[in-house]
Amino acid sequence: NGEDNKMTIGQVMAVVYSIVFGAAGLWAAILICGLLLSGRTTRAAAALELRPSKLAFGGLLVGVIGIGAGLGLLNAPGGFKVIGGAFLAATLVLALIGSAALAQLAGRRIQQLDDTRSSFTALWRGAGMLVLAGLIPAIGWFVLFPVMLLLSLGAGLSALTREKAQALTAETQSAL
């Protein structure tokens, strides 16, 4: 009965396809968010350039509260499951907006090195770098991905607040 513990080729392919198509889906979601919410992602990218450590701390708070409350409420009885799902969905949206801002920032820096590329190509490459960096075994999984998630959550939150957007515009103009 030692053969019961062996993985079949179908199970291996299911894991490989899940990783490949999950990464492609994340890449596409970051691109779509960057294209549809370009104003918010631009503000979030500017915030990432000016104060990344503050955004990482804010991302930690948002992650702990959003994911913690969401998972806690998903295990609660009754209608609280819907509220838990809403917490998790809101946290995911914030992370997606922030990830698009990170991709925009990375793409802008790539574009500075090769100015013949369009801004879409730069965003595409920036998103690809983020997704592929998160897939690197060990370092990507346990170092890069958590750091990018914290920065994304903080940047996503900063992109949604009007007061910070006005203050950030003033900071950016004074820095120029």
C-alpha positions as a printed Julia matrix, in Angstrom:
176×3 Matrix{Float64}:
   0.0    0.0     0.0
   2.99   2.35   -0.31
   1.73   3.32   -3.75
  -1.3    5.11   -2.27
   0.87   8.1    -1.32
   2.27   8.7    -4.8
   1.06  11.66   -6.79
  -0.34  10.97  -10.21
   0.64  12.99  -13.27
  -2.86  14.47  -13.24
  -2.36  15.86   -9.74
   1.02  17.33  -10.69
  -0.44  18.93  -13.81
  -3.35  20.35  -11.78
  -0.88  22.1    -9.45
   1.25  23.37  -12.35
  -1.78  24.67  -14.26
  -3.15  26.33  -11.11
   0.11  28.2   -10.62
   0.48  29.19  -14.28
  -3.11  30.31  -14.79
  -3.29  31.92  -11.35
  -0.19  33.99  -12.17
  -1.58  34.9   -15.6
  -4.89  35.91  -14.02
  -3.14  38.08  -11.43
  -1.05  39.7   -14.16
  -4.19  40.48  -16.16
  -6.04  41.8   -13.09
  -3.15  44.15  -12.27
  -3.13  45.41  -15.88
  -6.89  45.95  -15.94
  -6.84  47.78  -12.62
  -3.91  49.92  -13.78
  -5.72  50.84  -16.98
  -9.19  51.44  -15.55
  -8.14  53.2   -12.35
  -5.12  55.06  -13.68
  -5.76  58.2   -11.59
  -5.91  56.29   -8.33
  -2.95  54.09   -9.19
  -0.91  57.15  -10.17
  -1.64  58.73   -6.77
  -0.77  55.48   -5.02
   2.48  55.16   -7.02
   3.43  58.71   -6.02
   2.72  57.84   -2.38
   4.91  54.75   -2.7
   7.79  56.87   -3.93
   7.45  59.44   -1.15
   6.74  57.31    1.93
   6.99  53.54    1.41
   7.67  52.65    5.06
   4.55  54.51    6.24
   2.48  52.73    3.59
   3.94  49.34    4.58
   2.87  49.95    8.19
  -0.59  51.02    7.02
  -0.73  47.92    4.84
   0.08  45.77    7.85
  -2.81  47.32    9.77
  -5.21  46.93    6.83
  -4.09  43.35    6.26
  -4.44  42.3     9.87
  -7.82  43.97   10.28
  -9.25  43.14    6.84
  -8.02  39.58    6.55
  -8.36  38.8    10.26
 -11.9   40.14   10.53
 -12.85  38.6     7.19
 -11.64  35.13    8.1
 -13.09  35.4    11.59
 -16.5   36.38   10.27
 -16.44  33.66    7.62
 -16.41  31.13   10.44
 -19.28  32.85   12.29
 -22.83  31.53   11.95
 -25.58  33.13    9.95
 -25.33  36.28    7.88
 -21.91  37.18    9.25
 -20.34  35.07    6.5
 -21.44  37.67    3.95
 -19.85  40.45    6.0
 -16.65  38.39    6.27
 -16.63  37.91    2.52
 -17.11  41.65    2.06
 -14.11  42.35    4.33
 -11.97  39.95    2.33
 -13.19  41.36   -1.0
 -12.47  44.95    0.1
  -8.98  43.93    1.23
  -8.41  42.22   -2.12
  -9.52  45.35   -4.01
  -7.13  47.51   -1.98
  -4.3   45.07   -2.68
  -5.13  45.06   -6.39
  -5.13  48.88   -6.62
  -1.83  48.99   -4.74
  -0.34  46.23   -6.92
  -1.26  48.21  -10.01
   0.49  51.21   -8.44
   3.6   49.1    -7.78
   3.5   47.85  -11.38
   3.09  51.41  -12.64
   6.06  52.55  -10.56
   8.23  49.65  -11.72
   7.1   50.17  -15.3
   7.92  53.88  -15.14
  11.44  53.04  -13.99
  11.81  50.5   -16.79
  10.58  53.12  -19.26
  13.31  55.51  -18.06
  15.88  52.94  -19.15
  14.22  52.35  -22.54
  12.14  55.36  -23.54
  11.1   53.84  -26.86
   8.42  51.79  -25.08
   4.83  52.93  -24.58
   3.37  53.46  -21.13
   1.21  50.34  -21.61
   4.28  48.25  -22.37
   5.93  49.66  -19.26
   2.88  48.78  -17.13
   2.77  45.32  -18.7
   6.42  44.71  -17.87
   6.09  46.12  -14.37
   3.13  43.85  -13.62
   5.01  40.89  -15.05
   8.02  41.59  -12.86
   5.86  41.72   -9.74
   4.03  38.49  -10.52
   7.16  36.6   -11.54
   9.1   37.85   -8.5
   6.37  36.46   -6.26
   6.75  33.03   -7.91
  10.45  32.63   -7.05
  10.7   29.72   -4.62
  11.43  30.62   -0.97
  12.61  34.23   -1.49
   9.61  35.22   -3.59
   7.12  33.33   -1.46
   8.33  34.34    2.0
  10.09  37.68    1.47
   9.11  39.48   -1.75
   5.41  38.57   -1.81
   4.68  39.61    1.8
   6.57  42.9     1.35
   4.75  43.61   -1.93
   1.43  42.73   -0.28
   2.03  45.14    2.62
   3.07  47.91    0.23
   0.09  47.17   -2.02
  -2.42  47.31    0.81
  -0.99  50.58    2.12
  -0.84  52.14   -1.34
  -4.36  50.96   -2.13
  -5.66  52.57    1.04
  -3.82  55.83    0.32
  -5.33  55.93   -3.18
  -8.87  55.9    -1.77
  -8.6   58.81    0.64
  -9.23  62.27   -0.81
  -7.37  64.17    1.93
  -4.2   62.2     1.37
  -4.54  62.67   -2.37
  -4.66  66.46   -1.96
  -1.74  66.44    0.49
   0.21  64.14   -1.81
  -0.37  66.44   -4.77
   0.97  69.35   -2.72
   4.01  67.27   -1.61
   4.73  66.15   -5.16
   4.52  69.69   -6.53
   6.8   71.04   -3.78
   9.32  68.23   -4.43
   9.5   69.19   -8.11
